[in-house]
Amino acid sequence: MSEALPASVAAVAAGLRSAGYLPGESTALVSFLAARLGKPILVEGPAGVGKTELAKAMARTLDRPLVRLQCYEGLDEAKALYEWNYRRQLLRIQAEAAGTGWDAVQDDIFGEEFLLARPLMTAIASEEPVVLLVDEIDKTDQEFEAMLLELLSDFQISIPELGRIEARTQPVVLLTSNNSRELTEALKRRCLYLWLDYPELEHELEIVRLHAPDLSEALGRRLVEIVHQIRELDLKKPPSIAESIDWARALLLLGADDIDADTFRETMSIIVKHRTDLDTVAARVGVQLGHGDALPSP
Ligand SMILES: Nc1ncnc2c1ncn2[C@@H]1O[C@H](COP(=O)(O)OP(=O)(O)O)[C@@H](O)[C@H]1O
Ligand SMILES: [Mg+2]
């Protein structure tokens, strides 16, 4: 699909699949609309449901470089946009022959050569179109969000000493959020919204088997059924797709061909990672497996 934007929702779905990502219906639809309308996608949902991976898969299917900004508390413009390479500027000033006027030095040290481009600027300045991933935007503060908003509406950056840098190509932008805080309405208005949740049973089975191809259909189905059952419980942190995949790989390594009570007890810490959750799950699911009861069908 390289370069050209996708022609239909089906084409996006097929493209993502061939890039190793199995999209749900709304994922394919929103990705298509975003690429064609030139709008950013805000992907929200619990951890481990494929938000980051969607951006990576988009980059692969559109055959574009991925530029990633990983957000964290305290992230500022210097780390997200650009900063001057002070060390290099100092060296240049020192190397300058004595008697050179300040004006000449200044023209020199505020050139592009002394600029450190951070991800947002890299995405804007890129000659070839990129996919820009702003990952876990909910970890930053509202000020940062406002700066980002401006950037996303104009696709340009003003550098006082250097002038304006405008986007030459339109990046496909994905923002992800684990929903740890409410994002501003202004940001939401600017974006198409995609809520990614834990997938349906059949969909998750397909994803798990994609990542653990040696897993038998029967064992995979049993695994996903148990994971879905665990998600019904009131846990601090329900297992995500990432954990289902890890569990599948672990069972393969251990040569398990079924998940009986013993296997479950030995391996449950791969999918449940809180002390209290472990107790709940052992009592509710472990006991049930121990009695050899059939799991309730979904
Ligand atoms: N629809 C999907 N198709 C293929 N793999 C998926 C899908 N959803 C999730 N995964 C896999 O699940 C794991 C977790 O995904 P990730 O994108 O890191 O989650 P998040 O960013 O939502 O926390 C990754 O290994 C990813 O490849
Ligand atoms: Mg992520």
Coordinates of N, CA, C and O in Angstrom, one line a residue, residues 109-194:
I109 N 25.5 30.5 15.6 CA 25.2 29.5 16.6 C 23.7 29.2 16.7 O 23.3 28.3 17.4
F110 N 22.9 30.1 16.0 CA 21.4 29.8 16.0 C 21.0 29.2 14.6 O 19.9 29.6 14.1
G111 N 21.9 28.5 14.0 CA 21.5 27.8 12.8 C 21.1 26.4 13.0 O 21.2 25.9 14.1
E112 N 20.5 25.8 12.0 CA 20.0 24.4 12.1 C 20.9 23.4 12.6 O 20.6 22.5 13.3
E113 N 22.2 23.7 12.3 CA 23.3 22.8 12.8 C 23.3 22.6 14.3 O 23.8 21.6 14.8
F114 N 22.8 23.7 15.0 CA 22.9 23.6 16.5 C 21.6 23.3 17.1 O 21.4 23.4 18.3
L115 N 20.7 22.8 16.3 CA 19.3 22.5 16.8 C 19.3 21.0 17.0 O 19.7 20.2 16.2
L116 N 18.7 20.6 18.2 CA 18.5 19.2 18.5 C 17.0 19.0 18.2 O 16.1 19.4 19.0
A117 N 16.6 18.3 17.2 CA 15.2 18.0 16.9 C 14.7 16.9 17.7 O 15.3 15.8 17.8
R118 N 13.6 17.1 18.4 CA 13.0 16.1 19.2 C 11.8 15.5 18.4 O 11.5 16.1 17.3
P119 N 11.1 14.5 18.8 CA 10.2 13.8 18.0 C 9.1 14.7 17.3 O 8.9 14.5 16.1
L120 N 8.5 15.6 17.9 CA 7.5 16.4 17.3 C 8.1 17.2 16.1 O 7.5 17.3 15.0
M121 N 9.2 17.8 16.3 CA 9.9 18.5 15.3 C 10.3 17.6 14.1 O 10.2 17.9 13.0
T122 N 10.9 16.4 14.5 CA 11.3 15.5 13.5 C 10.1 15.1 12.6 O 10.2 15.1 11.3
A123 N 8.9 14.9 13.2 CA 7.7 14.5 12.4 C 7.3 15.7 11.5 O 7.0 15.5 10.3
I124 N 7.4 16.9 12.0 CA 7.0 18.1 11.2 C 8.0 18.3 10.0 O 7.6 18.6 8.9
A125 N 9.2 18.2 10.4 CA 10.3 18.6 9.4 C 10.6 17.5 8.4 O 11.2 17.8 7.4
S126 N 10.1 16.3 8.6 CA 10.4 15.2 7.8 C 10.1 15.4 6.3 O 9.0 15.9 6.0
E127 N 11.0 15.1 5.4 CA 10.7 15.2 4.0 C 9.7 14.2 3.5 O 8.9 14.5 2.6
E128 N 9.8 13.0 4.1 CA 8.8 12.0 3.7 C 7.8 11.9 4.7 O 8.0 12.1 5.9
P129 N 6.5 11.5 4.4 CA 5.4 11.5 5.3 C 5.7 10.4 6.4 O 6.2 9.3 6.1
V130 N 5.4 10.7 7.6 CA 5.6 9.7 8.7 C 4.3 9.4 9.4 O 3.3 10.0 9.2
V131 N 4.4 8.4 10.3 CA 3.3 8.2 11.3 C 3.9 8.7 12.6 O 5.0 8.3 13.0
L132 N 3.2 9.6 13.2 CA 3.6 10.2 14.5 C 2.8 9.5 15.6 O 1.6 9.6 15.6
L133 N 3.5 8.9 16.6 CA 2.8 8.3 17.7 C 3.2 9.1 19.0 O 4.3 9.3 19.3
V134 N 2.1 9.7 19.6 CA 2.3 10.4 20.9 C 1.7 9.4 21.9 O 0.5 9.3 22.1
D135 N 2.6 8.7 22.5 CA 2.2 7.6 23.4 C 2.0 8.0 24.8 O 2.8 8.6 25.4
E136 N 0.8 7.6 25.3 CA 0.5 7.8 26.7 C 0.4 9.3 27.1 O 1.0 9.8 28.1
I137 N -0.3 10.0 26.3 CA -0.5 11.5 26.4 C -1.1 11.8 27.8 O -0.8 12.9 28.4
D138 N -1.8 10.9 28.4 CA -2.4 11.2 29.7 C -1.4 11.3 30.8 O -1.7 11.8 31.9
K139 N -0.1 11.0 30.6 CA 0.9 11.1 31.6 C 1.4 12.6 31.7 O 2.1 12.9 32.6
T140 N 1.2 13.4 30.6 CA 1.7 14.8 30.7 C 0.6 15.7 31.3 O -0.5 15.2 31.7
D141 N 0.9 17.0 31.4 CA 0.0 17.9 32.0 C -0.8 18.6 30.9 O -0.5 18.5 29.8
Q142 N -1.8 19.5 31.4 CA -2.6 20.1 30.4 C -1.9 21.2 29.6 O -2.3 21.4 28.5
E143 N -0.8 21.8 30.2 CA -0.1 22.7 29.4 C 0.5 22.1 28.2 O 0.5 22.6 27.1
F144 N 1.1 20.9 28.4 CA 1.7 20.2 27.3 C 0.6 19.8 26.2 O 0.8 20.0 25.0
E145 N -0.5 19.5 26.7 CA -1.7 19.1 25.8 C -2.0 20.4 24.9 O -2.3 20.2 23.8
A146 N -2.0 21.5 25.6 CA -2.3 22.8 24.8 C -1.3 23.0 23.7 O -1.6 23.4 22.6
M147 N 0.0 22.8 24.1 CA 1.1 23.0 23.1 C 0.9 22.0 21.9 O 1.0 22.4 20.7
L148 N 0.5 20.8 22.3 CA 0.4 19.8 21.3 C -0.8 20.1 20.3 O -0.8 19.9 19.1
L149 N -1.9 20.6 21.0 CA -3.1 21.0 20.2 C -2.8 22.0 19.1 O -3.2 21.9 18.0
E150 N -2.0 23.0 19.5 CA -1.6 24.0 18.6 C -0.8 23.4 17.4 O -1.1 23.7 16.2
L151 N 0.1 22.5 17.8 CA 0.9 21.9 16.8 C 0.1 21.0 15.8 O 0.2 21.0 14.6
L152 N -0.9 20.3 16.4 CA -1.8 19.5 15.6 C -2.7 20.2 14.7 O -3.2 19.7 13.7
S153 N -3.0 21.5 15.1 CA -3.9 22.2 14.2 C -3.2 23.0 13.1 O -3.7 23.2 12.0
D154 N -1.9 23.4 13.3 CA -1.2 24.1 12.3 C -0.1 23.3 11.6 O 0.3 23.7 10.5
F155 N 0.3 22.3 12.2 CA 1.5 21.5 11.7 C 2.6 22.4 11.4 O 3.2 22.4 10.3
Q156 N 2.9 23.3 12.3 CA 4.1 24.2 12.1 C 4.7 24.5 13.5 O 4.0 24.5 14.5
I157 N 6.0 24.8 13.5 CA 6.7 25.2 14.7 C 7.4 26.5 14.5 O 8.0 26.7 13.5
S158 N 7.2 27.4 15.5 CA 7.9 28.7 15.3 C 9.1 28.7 16.3 O 9.0 28.5 17.5
I159 N 10.3 28.9 15.7 CA 11.5 29.0 16.5 C 12.0 30.4 16.4 O 12.3 30.9 15.3
P160 N 11.9 31.1 17.5 CA 12.2 32.6 17.5 C 13.5 32.9 16.7 O 13.4 33.8 15.9
E161 N 14.6 32.2 16.9 CA 15.8 32.6 16.3 C 15.9 32.1 14.8 O 16.8 32.5 14.1
L162 N 15.0 31.2 14.4 CA 15.2 30.6 13.2 C 14.1 30.8 12.2 O 14.2 30.7 11.0
G163 N 12.9 31.0 12.8 CA 11.7 31.2 11.9 C 10.8 30.1 12.0 O 10.9 29.2 12.9
R164 N 9.9 30.0 11.0 CA 8.8 29.0 11.1 C 9.2 27.7 10.3 O 9.8 27.8 9.2
I165 N 8.9 26.6 10.9 CA 9.1 25.3 10.2 C 7.8 24.7 9.9 O 7.0 24.5 10.9
E166 N 7.4 24.6 8.7 CA 6.1 24.1 8.3 C 6.2 22.7 7.8 O 7.2 22.3 7.2
A167 N 5.2 21.9 8.1 CA 5.2 20.5 7.6 C 5.1 20.5 6.1 O 4.4 21.2 5.5
R168 N 6.0 19.7 5.5 CA 6.0 19.5 4.1 C 5.1 18.4 3.6 O 4.6 18.4 2.6
T169 N 4.9 17.5 4.6 CA 4.0 16.4 4.3 C 3.1 16.2 5.5 O 3.4 16.7 6.6
Q170 N 1.9 15.6 5.3 CA 1.0 15.4 6.4 C 1.2 14.1 7.2 O 1.1 13.1 6.6
P171 N 1.6 14.2 8.4 CA 1.8 12.9 9.1 C 0.4 12.3 9.5 O -0.5 13.0 9.7
V172 N 0.4 11.0 9.6 CA -0.7 10.3 10.3 C -0.4 10.3 11.7 O 0.7 9.8 12.1
V173 N -1.3 10.8 12.6 CA -1.0 11.0 14.0 C -1.9 10.1 14.8 O -3.1 10.1 14.7
L174 N -1.3 9.4 15.8 CA -2.0 8.6 16.8 C -1.6 9.1 18.1 O -0.4 9.2 18.4
L175 N -2.6 9.3 19.0 CA -2.3 9.6 20.4 C -2.9 8.5 21.2 O -4.0 8.1 20.9
T176 N -2.2 8.0 22.2 CA -2.8 7.0 23.0 C -2.9 7.5 24.4 O -2.2 8.4 24.9
S177 N -3.9 6.9 25.1 CA -4.1 7.3 26.5 C -4.6 6.0 27.3 O -5.5 5.3 26.8
N178 N -4.0 5.8 28.5 CA -4.5 4.7 29.3 C -5.6 5.2 30.2 O -6.0 4.5 31.2
N179 N -6.1 6.4 29.9 CA -7.3 6.9 30.7 C -7.0 7.2 32.1 O -7.9 7.1 33.0
S180 N -5.7 7.5 32.5 CA -5.4 7.8 33.9 C -5.9 9.2 34.3 O -6.0 9.5 35.5
R181 N -6.1 10.0 33.3 CA -6.8 11.3 33.6 C -7.7 11.7 32.4 O -7.4 11.2 31.3
E182 N -8.6 12.5 32.7 CA -9.5 13.0 31.6 C -8.7 14.0 30.7 O -8.1 14.9 31.2
L183 N -8.8 13.8 29.4 CA -8.1 14.7 28.5 C -9.0 15.9 28.2 O -10.2 15.8 28.4
T184 N -8.4 17.0 27.8 CA -9.3 18.2 27.6 C -10.2 18.0 26.4 O -9.9 17.3 25.5
E185 N -11.4 18.7 26.5 CA -12.4 18.6 25.4 C -11.7 19.1 24.1 O -12.0 18.6 23.1
A186 N -10.9 20.1 24.3 CA -10.3 20.7 23.1 C -9.5 19.7 22.3 O -9.5 19.6 21.1
L187 N -8.8 18.9 23.0 CA -8.0 17.9 22.3 C -8.9 16.8 21.7 O -8.7 16.4 20.6
K188 N -9.9 16.4 22.5 CA -10.8 15.4 21.9 C -11.5 15.9 20.7 O -11.7 15.1 19.8
R189 N -11.9 17.2 20.7 CA -12.6 17.7 19.5 C -11.7 17.6 18.3 O -12.2 17.4 17.2
R190 N -10.4 17.8 18.5 CA -9.5 17.8 17.4 C -9.3 16.4 16.7 O -8.8 16.3 15.6
C191 N -9.6 15.4 17.5 CA -9.2 14.0 17.1 C -10.5 13.1 16.8 O -11.6 13.4 17.2
L192 N -10.2 12.1 16.0 CA -11.2 11.0 15.9 C -10.9 10.1 17.1 O -9.8 9.9 17.5
Y193 N -12.0 9.6 17.7 CA -11.8 8.8 18.9 C -12.0 7.3 18.7 O -12.9 6.9 18.0
L194 N -11.1 6.6 19.3 CA -11.2 5.1 19.2 C -11.0 4.5 20.6 O -10.0 4.7 21.2

